[in-house]
mmCIF file of C-alpha atoms and ligand atoms in Angstrom:
data_model
loop_
_atom_site.group_PDB
_atom_site.id
_atom_site.type_symbol
_atom_site.label_atom_id
_atom_site.label_comp_id
_atom_site.label_asym_id
_atom_site.label_seq_id
_atom_site.Cartn_x
_atom_site.Cartn_y
_atom_site.Cartn_z
ATOM 1 C CA MET J 13 66.922 1.084 -16.811
ATOM 2 C CA SER J 14 68.221 -1.487 -19.298
ATOM 3 C CA ARG J 15 66.281 -2.312 -22.426
ATOM 4 C CA THR J 16 65.351 -5.754 -21.064
ATOM 5 C CA ALA J 17 64.088 -4.227 -17.790
ATOM 6 C CA GLN J 18 62.182 -1.525 -19.671
ATOM 7 C CA GLU J 19 60.484 -4.091 -21.896
ATOM 8 C CA PHE J 20 59.593 -6.165 -18.835
ATOM 9 C CA LYS J 21 57.923 -3.111 -17.264
ATOM 10 C CA GLU J 22 55.904 -2.370 -20.390
ATOM 11 C CA LEU J 23 54.820 -5.998 -20.597
ATOM 12 C CA TYR J 24 53.891 -6.744 -16.992
ATOM 13 C CA GLY J 25 53.103 -3.240 -15.650
ATOM 14 C CA HIS J 26 55.795 -3.223 -12.957
ATOM 15 C CA PRO J 27 59.610 -3.141 -12.982
ATOM 16 C CA PRO J 28 61.432 -6.474 -12.645
ATOM 17 C CA GLU J 29 63.028 -7.401 -9.358
ATOM 18 C CA GLY J 30 66.252 -8.077 -11.206
ATOM 19 C CA VAL J 31 67.959 -8.758 -14.530
ATOM 20 C CA TRP J 32 70.340 -11.681 -15.017
ATOM 21 C CA ALA J 33 72.511 -12.653 -17.991
ATOM 22 C CA ALA J 34 74.146 -15.865 -19.158
ATOM 23 C CA PRO J 35 76.417 -16.197 -22.215
ATOM 24 C CA GLY J 36 76.614 -18.571 -25.142
ATOM 25 C CA ARG J 37 79.851 -20.516 -25.508
ATOM 26 C CA VAL J 38 82.451 -21.702 -27.952
ATOM 27 C CA ASN J 39 84.248 -24.934 -27.232
ATOM 28 C CA LEU J 40 87.972 -24.613 -27.937
ATOM 29 C CA ILE J 41 88.539 -28.377 -27.732
ATOM 30 C CA GLY J 42 86.925 -31.459 -26.133
ATOM 31 C CA GLU J 43 83.984 -32.279 -28.388
ATOM 32 C CA HIS J 44 81.564 -35.119 -27.678
ATOM 33 C CA THR J 45 83.558 -35.932 -24.570
ATOM 34 C CA ASP J 46 81.122 -34.588 -21.977
ATOM 35 C CA TYR J 47 78.693 -37.526 -22.086
ATOM 36 C CA ASN J 48 81.729 -39.798 -21.787
ATOM 37 C CA ASP J 49 82.743 -38.247 -18.426
ATOM 38 C CA GLY J 50 85.709 -36.646 -20.227
ATOM 39 C CA PHE J 51 87.348 -33.222 -20.489
ATOM 40 C CA ALA J 52 86.388 -30.080 -22.367
ATOM 41 C CA LEU J 53 87.817 -26.584 -22.705
ATOM 42 C CA PRO J 54 85.038 -24.134 -23.601
ATOM 43 C CA PHE J 55 84.881 -20.378 -23.031
ATOM 44 C CA ALA J 56 82.016 -17.908 -22.771
ATOM 45 C CA LEU J 57 81.107 -15.615 -25.651
ATOM 46 C CA PRO J 58 80.303 -11.911 -25.289
ATOM 47 C CA GLN J 59 76.847 -12.697 -26.739
ATOM 48 C CA ARG J 60 74.412 -13.435 -23.951
ATOM 49 C CA THR J 61 70.822 -13.983 -22.955
ATOM 50 C CA GLU J 62 69.246 -11.557 -20.520
ATOM 51 C CA VAL J 63 66.329 -12.468 -18.313
ATOM 52 C CA ALA J 64 64.326 -9.852 -16.395
ATOM 53 C CA ALA J 65 62.186 -11.455 -13.712
ATOM 54 C CA SER J 66 59.949 -10.969 -10.701
ATOM 55 C CA PRO J 67 58.593 -13.636 -8.377
ATOM 56 C CA ARG J 68 54.891 -14.512 -8.124
ATOM 57 C CA THR J 69 53.080 -16.261 -5.328
ATOM 58 C CA ASP J 70 50.119 -17.738 -7.237
ATOM 59 C CA GLY J 71 51.836 -20.617 -9.058
ATOM 60 C CA ALA J 72 51.655 -18.892 -12.453
ATOM 61 C CA LEU J 73 54.614 -18.871 -14.843
ATOM 62 C CA ARG J 74 54.512 -16.075 -17.407
ATOM 63 C CA PHE J 75 57.248 -16.186 -20.028
ATOM 64 C CA HIS J 76 57.880 -13.702 -22.828
ATOM 65 C CA SER J 77 60.712 -13.462 -25.339
ATOM 66 C CA ALA J 78 61.639 -10.447 -27.452
ATOM 67 C CA ASP J 79 62.878 -12.948 -30.036
ATOM 68 C CA ALA J 80 59.837 -15.258 -30.350
ATOM 69 C CA PRO J 81 56.465 -14.467 -31.905
ATOM 70 C CA SER J 82 54.497 -16.357 -29.257
ATOM 71 C CA GLY J 83 53.415 -13.424 -27.041
ATOM 72 C CA VAL J 84 53.241 -14.160 -23.301
ATOM 73 C CA VAL J 85 53.190 -17.908 -22.611
ATOM 74 C CA THR J 86 51.311 -18.648 -19.372
ATOM 75 C CA LEU J 87 51.815 -21.989 -17.638
ATOM 76 C CA ASP J 88 50.666 -23.420 -14.344
ATOM 77 C CA LEU J 89 53.537 -24.449 -12.134
ATOM 78 C CA ALA J 90 51.575 -27.322 -10.584
ATOM 79 C CA ALA J 91 50.793 -28.765 -14.026
ATOM 80 C CA LEU J 92 54.361 -28.852 -15.456
ATOM 81 C CA ASP J 93 54.776 -32.243 -17.070
ATOM 82 C CA PRO J 94 57.810 -33.395 -19.081
ATOM 83 C CA ALA J 95 55.460 -35.534 -21.146
ATOM 84 C CA ARG J 96 53.716 -32.364 -22.315
ATOM 85 C CA PRO J 97 56.199 -29.481 -22.799
ATOM 86 C CA PRO J 98 55.039 -26.297 -24.620
ATOM 87 C CA GLN J 99 54.654 -26.920 -28.356
ATOM 88 C CA THR J 100 55.392 -25.241 -31.705
ATOM 89 C CA ALA J 101 55.410 -21.423 -31.508
ATOM 90 C CA GLU J 102 55.758 -21.680 -27.735
ATOM 91 C CA SER J 103 58.427 -24.365 -27.762
ATOM 92 C CA TRP J 104 61.137 -21.904 -26.653
ATOM 93 C CA ALA J 105 59.235 -21.675 -23.338
ATOM 94 C CA ALA J 106 60.115 -25.338 -22.658
ATOM 95 C CA TYR J 107 63.594 -24.144 -21.591
ATOM 96 C CA PRO J 108 62.539 -21.824 -18.740
ATOM 97 C CA ALA J 109 59.635 -24.167 -17.888
ATOM 98 C CA GLY J 110 62.100 -27.071 -17.718
ATOM 99 C CA VAL J 111 64.286 -25.116 -15.306
ATOM 100 C CA VAL J 112 61.319 -24.458 -12.996
ATOM 101 C CA TRP J 113 60.377 -28.140 -13.248
ATOM 102 C CA ALA J 114 63.940 -29.255 -12.407
ATOM 103 C CA LEU J 115 64.093 -26.918 -9.391
ATOM 104 C CA LEU J 116 60.788 -28.298 -8.082
ATOM 105 C CA GLU J 117 61.983 -31.864 -8.716
ATOM 106 C CA ALA J 118 65.072 -31.090 -6.634
ATOM 107 C CA GLY J 119 62.749 -30.090 -3.782
ATOM 108 C CA LEU J 120 63.510 -26.375 -4.130
ATOM 109 C CA PRO J 121 60.638 -23.948 -3.605
ATOM 110 C CA VAL J 122 59.533 -21.820 -6.572
ATOM 111 C CA ARG J 123 56.077 -20.247 -6.372
ATOM 112 C CA GLY J 124 55.777 -18.565 -9.756
ATOM 113 C CA VAL J 125 57.565 -16.022 -11.920
ATOM 114 C CA ASP J 126 57.110 -13.295 -14.531
ATOM 115 C CA LEU J 127 59.957 -13.439 -16.985
ATOM 116 C CA HIS J 128 61.071 -11.538 -20.077
ATOM 117 C CA VAL J 129 63.941 -12.745 -22.281
ATOM 118 C CA ARG J 130 66.164 -10.884 -24.734
ATOM 119 C CA SER J 131 69.134 -12.558 -26.378
ATOM 120 C CA ASP J 132 71.841 -11.912 -28.932
ATOM 121 C CA VAL J 133 73.127 -15.502 -28.923
ATOM 122 C CA PRO J 134 72.203 -16.818 -32.374
ATOM 123 C CA ASN J 135 69.839 -19.820 -32.351
ATOM 124 C CA GLY J 136 70.936 -23.103 -33.907
ATOM 125 C CA ALA J 137 74.486 -21.822 -34.504
ATOM 126 C CA GLY J 138 76.077 -24.362 -32.163
ATOM 127 C CA LEU J 139 76.821 -21.573 -29.683
ATOM 128 C CA SER J 140 74.559 -22.825 -26.881
ATOM 129 C CA SER J 141 71.658 -20.417 -26.997
ATOM 130 C CA SER J 142 69.635 -23.060 -25.115
ATOM 131 C CA ALA J 143 72.130 -23.310 -22.266
ATOM 132 C CA ALA J 144 72.280 -19.493 -22.056
ATOM 133 C CA LEU J 145 68.506 -19.326 -21.620
ATOM 134 C CA GLU J 146 68.456 -22.168 -19.095
ATOM 135 C CA VAL J 147 71.318 -20.796 -17.024
ATOM 136 C CA ALA J 148 69.998 -17.199 -17.034
ATOM 137 C CA THR J 149 66.591 -18.493 -15.898
ATOM 138 C CA ALA J 150 68.109 -20.754 -13.240
ATOM 139 C CA LEU J 151 70.252 -17.922 -11.883
ATOM 140 C CA ALA J 152 67.240 -15.572 -11.779
ATOM 141 C CA LEU J 153 65.139 -18.126 -9.902
ATOM 142 C CA THR J 154 67.872 -19.073 -7.426
ATOM 143 C CA ASP J 155 68.376 -15.378 -6.599
ATOM 144 C CA LEU J 156 64.659 -14.547 -6.449
ATOM 145 C CA TYR J 157 63.931 -17.480 -4.146
ATOM 146 C CA GLY J 158 67.224 -17.496 -2.225
ATOM 147 C CA LEU J 159 67.990 -21.063 -3.310
ATOM 148 C CA PRO J 160 71.343 -22.444 -2.103
ATOM 149 C CA LEU J 161 72.861 -23.702 -5.374
ATOM 150 C CA THR J 162 76.526 -23.553 -6.345
ATOM 151 C CA ARG J 163 77.288 -22.751 -9.983
ATOM 152 C CA PRO J 164 78.081 -26.391 -10.891
ATOM 153 C CA GLU J 165 74.838 -27.477 -9.186
ATOM 154 C CA LEU J 166 72.958 -24.822 -11.111
ATOM 155 C CA ALA J 167 74.531 -26.024 -14.376
ATOM 156 C CA ALA J 168 73.676 -29.650 -13.602
ATOM 157 C CA LEU J 169 70.097 -28.667 -12.911
ATOM 158 C CA ALA J 170 69.875 -26.697 -16.166
ATOM 159 C CA ARG J 171 71.178 -29.753 -17.999
ATOM 160 C CA ARG J 172 68.554 -31.903 -16.302
ATOM 161 C CA ALA J 173 65.904 -29.460 -17.532
ATOM 162 C CA GLU J 174 67.156 -29.934 -21.087
ATOM 163 C CA ASN J 175 67.499 -33.744 -20.847
ATOM 164 C CA ALA J 176 64.338 -34.629 -18.984
ATOM 165 C CA TYR J 177 61.936 -31.795 -19.795
ATOM 166 C CA VAL J 178 62.940 -30.418 -23.209
ATOM 167 C CA GLY J 179 64.014 -33.895 -24.335
ATOM 168 C CA VAL J 180 67.508 -33.141 -25.706
ATOM 169 C CA PRO J 181 70.096 -35.690 -24.485
ATOM 170 C CA CYS J 182 73.011 -33.197 -24.175
ATOM 171 C CA GLY J 183 75.952 -33.398 -21.772
ATOM 172 C CA VAL J 184 76.801 -30.742 -19.178
ATOM 173 C CA MET J 185 79.505 -28.768 -21.008
ATOM 174 C CA ASP J 186 77.337 -25.946 -22.360
ATOM 175 C CA GLN J 187 75.584 -25.224 -19.069
ATOM 176 C CA MET J 188 78.884 -25.356 -17.156
ATOM 177 C CA ALA J 189 80.536 -22.997 -19.659
ATOM 178 C CA SER J 190 77.667 -20.534 -19.390
ATOM 179 C CA ALA J 191 77.421 -20.720 -15.587
ATOM 180 C CA CYS J 192 81.100 -20.870 -14.592
ATOM 181 C CA SER J 193 83.319 -19.142 -17.188
ATOM 182 C CA THR J 194 85.360 -16.076 -16.316
ATOM 183 C CA GLU J 195 86.539 -13.288 -18.575
ATOM 184 C CA GLY J 196 89.905 -13.841 -20.268
ATOM 185 C CA HIS J 197 89.911 -17.560 -19.468
ATOM 186 C CA ALA J 198 88.970 -20.878 -20.989
ATOM 187 C CA LEU J 199 87.255 -23.261 -18.594
ATOM 188 C CA HIS J 200 88.924 -26.620 -18.152
ATOM 189 C CA LEU J 201 86.149 -28.936 -17.224
ATOM 190 C CA ASP J 202 86.175 -32.442 -15.832
ATOM 191 C CA THR J 203 82.653 -33.482 -16.723
ATOM 192 C CA ARG J 204 82.715 -36.404 -14.242
ATOM 193 C CA SER J 205 83.560 -34.470 -11.076
ATOM 194 C CA LEU J 206 82.488 -31.047 -12.428
ATOM 195 C CA GLU J 207 85.865 -29.776 -11.206
ATOM 196 C CA GLN J 208 86.954 -26.691 -13.106
ATOM 197 C CA ARG J 209 90.142 -24.774 -13.733
ATOM 198 C CA HIS J 210 90.249 -21.291 -15.228
ATOM 199 C CA ILE J 211 93.035 -21.205 -17.815
ATOM 200 C CA PRO J 212 94.269 -17.771 -18.972
ATOM 201 C CA PHE J 213 93.473 -17.477 -22.672
ATOM 202 C CA ASP J 214 94.364 -14.072 -24.041
ATOM 203 C CA CYS J 215 94.574 -14.234 -27.816
ATOM 204 C CA ALA J 216 94.930 -10.470 -28.234
ATOM 205 C CA ALA J 217 98.045 -10.319 -26.031
ATOM 206 C CA ALA J 218 99.611 -13.026 -28.217
ATOM 207 C CA GLY J 219 98.777 -11.108 -31.413
ATOM 208 C CA LEU J 220 96.140 -13.701 -32.277
ATOM 209 C CA ARG J 221 92.424 -13.805 -32.878
ATOM 210 C CA LEU J 222 89.814 -16.534 -32.727
ATOM 211 C CA LEU J 223 87.193 -16.290 -35.420
ATOM 212 C CA VAL J 224 83.790 -17.900 -35.045
ATOM 213 C CA ILE J 225 82.422 -18.888 -38.441
ATOM 214 C CA ASP J 226 78.685 -19.525 -38.236
ATOM 215 C CA THR J 227 77.856 -21.593 -41.317
ATOM 216 C CA ARG J 228 74.165 -20.719 -40.829
ATOM 217 C CA VAL J 229 73.322 -24.366 -41.327
ATOM 218 C CA LYS J 230 70.897 -25.039 -38.487
ATOM 219 C CA HIS J 231 71.823 -27.984 -36.378
ATOM 220 C CA ALA J 232 69.228 -29.941 -34.433
ATOM 221 C CA LEU J 233 70.629 -32.106 -31.675
ATOM 222 C CA ALA J 234 67.306 -33.793 -31.036
ATOM 223 C CA ASP J 235 67.239 -35.390 -34.469
ATOM 224 C CA GLY J 236 68.660 -38.703 -33.350
ATOM 225 C CA ALA J 237 72.216 -38.591 -34.694
ATOM 226 C CA TYR J 238 73.522 -37.099 -31.444
ATOM 227 C CA ALA J 239 71.630 -39.690 -29.406
ATOM 228 C CA ARG J 240 73.061 -42.477 -31.593
ATOM 229 C CA ARG J 241 76.636 -41.229 -31.042
ATOM 230 C CA ARG J 242 75.989 -41.152 -27.349
ATOM 231 C CA ALA J 243 74.523 -44.655 -27.340
ATOM 232 C CA SER J 244 77.428 -46.160 -29.290
ATOM 233 C CA CYS J 245 79.906 -44.622 -26.832
ATOM 234 C CA HIS J 246 78.043 -46.130 -23.893
ATOM 235 C CA GLU J 247 77.847 -49.510 -25.655
ATOM 236 C CA ALA J 248 81.573 -49.387 -26.412
ATOM 237 C CA ALA J 249 82.386 -48.570 -22.768
ATOM 238 C CA ALA J 250 80.292 -51.567 -21.681
ATOM 239 C CA GLU J 251 81.985 -53.812 -24.243
ATOM 240 C CA LEU J 252 85.398 -52.704 -22.968
ATOM 241 C CA GLY J 253 84.381 -53.095 -19.331
ATOM 242 C CA VAL J 254 84.970 -49.470 -18.271
ATOM 243 C CA PRO J 255 82.437 -47.149 -16.581
ATOM 244 C CA ALA J 256 82.895 -44.548 -19.366
ATOM 245 C CA LEU J 257 85.233 -43.930 -22.304
ATOM 246 C CA ARG J 258 87.005 -41.377 -20.117
ATOM 247 C CA ASP J 259 88.472 -44.344 -18.278
ATOM 248 C CA LEU J 260 90.403 -45.571 -21.329
ATOM 249 C CA PRO J 261 93.960 -44.185 -21.096
ATOM 250 C CA TYR J 262 95.297 -42.729 -24.333
ATOM 251 C CA GLU J 263 98.339 -45.014 -24.046
ATOM 252 C CA GLU J 264 96.060 -48.073 -24.136
ATOM 253 C CA LEU J 265 93.954 -46.957 -27.084
ATOM 254 C CA ASP J 266 95.373 -49.427 -29.611
ATOM 255 C CA GLN J 267 94.798 -52.444 -27.382
ATOM 256 C CA ALA J 268 91.258 -51.248 -26.664
ATOM 257 C CA LEU J 269 90.534 -50.805 -30.380
ATOM 258 C CA ASP J 270 91.779 -54.345 -31.052
ATOM 259 C CA ARG J 271 89.155 -55.637 -28.649
ATOM 260 C CA LEU J 272 86.246 -53.929 -30.439
ATOM 261 C CA GLY J 273 84.652 -55.896 -33.250
ATOM 262 C CA ASP J 274 82.581 -53.190 -34.886
ATOM 263 C CA PRO J 275 84.539 -50.741 -37.122
ATOM 264 C CA VAL J 276 82.115 -47.865 -36.524
ATOM 265 C CA ARG J 277 82.364 -48.294 -32.792
ATOM 266 C CA ARG J 278 86.170 -48.370 -33.112
ATOM 267 C CA ARG J 279 86.154 -44.999 -34.870
ATOM 268 C CA ARG J 280 83.842 -43.451 -32.270
ATOM 269 C CA VAL J 281 86.101 -44.634 -29.440
ATOM 270 C CA ARG J 282 89.223 -43.407 -31.225
ATOM 271 C CA HIS J 283 87.697 -39.942 -31.497
ATOM 272 C CA VAL J 284 86.722 -39.727 -27.834
ATOM 273 C CA VAL J 285 90.031 -41.003 -26.456
ATOM 274 C CA THR J 286 92.213 -38.874 -28.756
ATOM 275 C CA GLU J 287 89.996 -35.836 -28.125
ATOM 276 C CA ASN J 288 90.443 -36.131 -24.353
ATOM 277 C CA GLU J 289 94.189 -36.232 -24.973
ATOM 278 C CA ARG J 290 93.954 -33.092 -27.133
ATOM 279 C CA VAL J 291 92.267 -31.271 -24.239
ATOM 280 C CA VAL J 292 95.151 -32.242 -21.952
ATOM 281 C CA ARG J 293 97.761 -31.071 -24.481
ATOM 282 C CA ILE J 294 96.013 -27.818 -25.327
ATOM 283 C CA GLU J 295 95.624 -26.968 -21.652
ATOM 284 C CA GLU J 296 99.401 -27.457 -21.253
ATOM 285 C CA LEU J 297 100.131 -25.239 -24.256
ATOM 286 C CA LEU J 298 97.830 -22.472 -22.999
ATOM 287 C CA ARG J 299 99.457 -22.589 -19.569
ATOM 288 C CA ALA J 300 102.878 -22.302 -21.227
ATOM 289 C CA GLY J 301 101.676 -19.310 -23.290
ATOM 290 C CA ARG J 302 102.303 -21.280 -26.523
ATOM 291 C CA LEU J 303 98.961 -20.388 -28.108
ATOM 292 C CA ARG J 304 99.999 -20.726 -31.756
ATOM 293 C CA GLU J 305 101.068 -24.310 -31.185
ATOM 294 C CA THR J 306 97.500 -25.293 -30.338
ATOM 295 C CA GLY J 307 96.621 -24.809 -34.027
ATOM 296 C CA PRO J 308 97.608 -28.261 -35.360
ATOM 297 C CA LEU J 309 95.752 -29.937 -32.485
ATOM 298 C CA LEU J 310 92.607 -27.942 -33.308
ATOM 299 C CA SER J 311 92.818 -29.072 -36.936
ATOM 300 C CA GLU J 312 93.493 -32.661 -35.891
ATOM 301 C CA GLY J 313 90.371 -32.426 -33.717
ATOM 302 C CA HIS J 314 88.360 -31.407 -36.760
ATOM 303 C CA ARG J 315 89.573 -34.346 -38.819
ATOM 304 C CA SER J 316 88.710 -36.669 -35.974
ATOM 305 C CA LEU J 317 85.162 -35.272 -35.757
ATOM 306 C CA ARG J 318 84.816 -35.405 -39.539
ATOM 307 C CA ASP J 319 86.236 -38.863 -40.215
ATOM 308 C CA ASP J 320 85.923 -40.861 -36.991
ATOM 309 C CA TYR J 321 82.910 -39.287 -35.309
ATOM 310 C CA GLU J 322 81.142 -38.275 -38.548
ATOM 311 C CA VAL J 323 79.388 -35.196 -37.178
ATOM 312 C CA SER J 324 80.675 -32.564 -39.623
ATOM 313 C CA CYS J 325 78.979 -31.355 -42.808
ATOM 314 C CA PRO J 326 80.192 -29.872 -46.137
ATOM 315 C CA GLU J 327 79.803 -26.267 -44.938
ATOM 316 C CA LEU J 328 81.878 -26.886 -41.785
ATOM 317 C CA ASP J 329 84.536 -28.763 -43.765
ATOM 318 C CA LEU J 330 84.763 -25.947 -46.303
ATOM 319 C CA ALA J 331 85.017 -23.290 -43.569
ATOM 320 C CA VAL J 332 87.855 -25.205 -41.899
ATOM 321 C CA ALA J 333 89.768 -26.046 -45.105
ATOM 322 C CA THR J 334 89.477 -22.476 -46.394
ATOM 323 C CA ALA J 335 90.546 -20.897 -43.107
ATOM 324 C CA GLU J 336 93.570 -23.216 -43.009
ATOM 325 C CA ALA J 337 94.490 -22.462 -46.624
ATOM 326 C CA ALA J 338 94.199 -18.733 -45.851
ATOM 327 C CA GLY J 339 96.767 -19.045 -43.083
ATOM 328 C CA ALA J 340 94.894 -20.076 -39.932
ATOM 329 C CA TYR J 341 97.101 -21.872 -37.375
ATOM 330 C CA GLY J 342 94.248 -24.295 -36.845
ATOM 331 C CA SER J 343 90.526 -24.599 -37.377
ATOM 332 C CA ARG J 344 87.741 -26.935 -36.322
ATOM 333 C CA MET J 345 84.013 -27.285 -36.025
ATOM 334 C CA THR J 346 82.779 -26.491 -32.525
ATOM 335 C CA GLY J 347 79.735 -27.812 -30.669
ATOM 336 C CA GLY J 348 77.604 -30.814 -31.522
ATOM 337 C CA GLY J 349 78.071 -30.572 -35.304
ATOM 338 C CA PHE J 350 75.812 -31.313 -38.300
ATOM 339 C CA GLY J 351 75.927 -27.547 -38.944
ATOM 340 C CA GLY J 352 76.499 -24.650 -36.578
ATOM 341 C CA SER J 353 79.886 -22.988 -36.224
ATOM 342 C CA ALA J 354 83.593 -23.509 -36.799
ATOM 343 C CA LEU J 355 86.432 -21.639 -35.152
ATOM 344 C CA ALA J 356 89.754 -20.555 -36.605
ATOM 345 C CA LEU J 357 92.875 -19.418 -34.769
ATOM 346 C CA ILE J 358 94.558 -16.710 -36.840
ATOM 347 C CA ASP J 359 97.012 -13.837 -36.623
ATOM 348 C CA ALA J 360 95.206 -10.676 -35.516
ATOM 349 C CA ASP J 361 95.939 -8.986 -38.839
ATOM 350 C CA ALA J 362 94.614 -11.949 -40.852
ATOM 351 C CA GLU J 363 90.977 -11.356 -39.926
ATOM 352 C CA GLU J 364 90.139 -9.549 -43.133
ATOM 353 C CA PRO J 365 91.771 -12.002 -45.613
ATOM 354 C CA VAL J 366 90.496 -15.111 -43.792
ATOM 355 C CA THR J 367 86.969 -13.676 -43.602
ATOM 356 C CA ARG J 368 87.098 -12.812 -47.286
ATOM 357 C CA ALA J 369 88.454 -16.219 -48.295
ATOM 358 C CA VAL J 370 85.757 -18.126 -46.374
ATOM 359 C CA THR J 371 82.978 -15.835 -47.611
ATOM 360 C CA GLU J 372 84.108 -16.225 -51.219
ATOM 361 C CA ALA J 373 84.476 -19.984 -50.920
ATOM 362 C CA PHE J 374 80.924 -20.232 -49.563
ATOM 363 C CA ALA J 375 79.607 -18.117 -52.443
ATOM 364 C CA ARG J 376 81.428 -20.303 -55.003
ATOM 365 C CA ALA J 377 79.988 -23.455 -53.418
ATOM 366 C CA GLY J 378 76.473 -21.986 -53.521
ATOM 367 C CA PHE J 379 76.218 -21.966 -49.689
ATOM 368 C CA LYS J 380 74.468 -19.247 -47.670
ATOM 369 C CA PRO J 381 76.828 -16.396 -46.675
ATOM 370 C CA PRO J 382 78.476 -17.324 -43.355
ATOM 371 C CA SER J 383 78.463 -14.967 -40.405
ATOM 372 C CA ILE J 384 82.032 -14.444 -39.166
ATOM 373 C CA THR J 385 82.917 -12.675 -35.918
ATOM 374 C CA PRO J 386 85.946 -12.618 -33.608
ATOM 375 C CA ALA J 387 85.339 -14.037 -30.121
ATOM 376 C CA ALA J 388 87.122 -13.214 -26.891
ATOM 377 C CA PRO J 389 86.666 -15.260 -23.692
ATOM 378 C CA SER J 390 83.989 -13.408 -21.717
ATOM 379 C CA ALA J 391 82.302 -13.528 -18.331
ATOM 380 C CA GLY J 392 79.959 -16.310 -17.246
ATOM 381 C CA ALA J 393 76.447 -15.838 -15.884
ATOM 382 C CA THR J 394 75.890 -12.804 -13.690
ATOM 383 C CA ARG J 395 73.280 -10.526 -12.131
ATOM 384 C CA LEU J 396 73.061 -7.214 -13.999
ATOM 385 C CA LEU J 397 70.488 -5.331 -11.913
HETATM 386 C C1 GLA N 171 76.293 -30.135 -27.777
HETATM 387 C C2 GLA N 171 75.858 -30.653 -26.401
HETATM 388 C C3 GLA N 171 77.049 -30.725 -25.459
HETATM 389 C C4 GLA N 171 78.212 -31.500 -26.081
HETATM 390 C C5 GLA N 171 78.485 -30.979 -27.499
HETATM 391 C C6 GLA N 171 79.529 -31.787 -28.203
HETATM 392 O O1 GLA N 171 76.718 -28.809 -27.680
HETATM 393 O O2 GLA N 171 74.881 -29.799 -25.850
HETATM 394 O O3 GLA N 171 76.655 -31.309 -24.234
HETATM 395 O O4 GLA N 171 77.962 -32.865 -26.083
HETATM 396 O O5 GLA N 171 77.317 -30.962 -28.288
HETATM 397 O O6 GLA N 171 80.758 -31.629 -27.592
#
């Protein structure tokens, strides 16, 4: 029996009916495009969240996490209310509770659950620990209750849980990456149609490595800056008379910018439109097996997020600049920003010098030591037991 299943048994006095897992993600390119109906190219990390679960018939929800000090959080399914999600020490339970709430809202029958969570996706590192928990919970519940959801539907429902119940206004990229990725591939995502393409992405075979540099600066998407970016994109789309910024062709960017009065709004639009174009170009390069050539586009993406979208921070900028100076083909922040992680595309044998250079630069700047690990595209959500 797995550790997660064993812990479940000790906690609830009976073995779980199953164990499910959903991974965190890194986004290779396509940042802050998902709430603009645009494109993204994430892949799943090997780090994942496991959920052991059994159904209940009495309307009780019992949630426990090996990683939270809250003990068992007990909620009443009939009383779930987005206006009153679990608070403080129990706030992690808002994610599984939100998933139950979203399933009920969609008219799907859930009658209760015992659930135990164990995760090695770091929290607040910009690697989608929230989406991993939501998607693992949603997959457990759809299996336990035989609910007829496709993976994109499951991801959309997990996103709804986060938007409407937890109160974080994220897009759908993280949940789609966690639910739909496949090993050895990046996931090309059209966030309007939820169409996906699995693009072979084998760094090792090309003699390359992707490093994830967790700056250990905690990001908090709910703090308003993310919501403001989102709002200015929607305002700009309205001003330009398009349903979403996705509908602005790259070739018409300059004319569109000329029509926008506000300089901040112009920069936001320039980021989104050029970033969508970078997704298109990087997908082409991956398909052609020209992985090294994606490097300059990754770095260009970072500058766009730093200067036009203004969601970077000194730690991310230092990680990127140092990785580049130490020989990375390209480097960029990944995820929502304001902290979290950067990625760097390097030669396989450059892992040690790049890691050392970034670690030393952080020490010289008086920053916390970063946590640096290689990442390979891994499997999406799955049933383990
Ligand atoms: C966070 C959100 C995603 C996406 C990224 C930025 O990770 O959860 O939906 O908007 O930021 O690309």
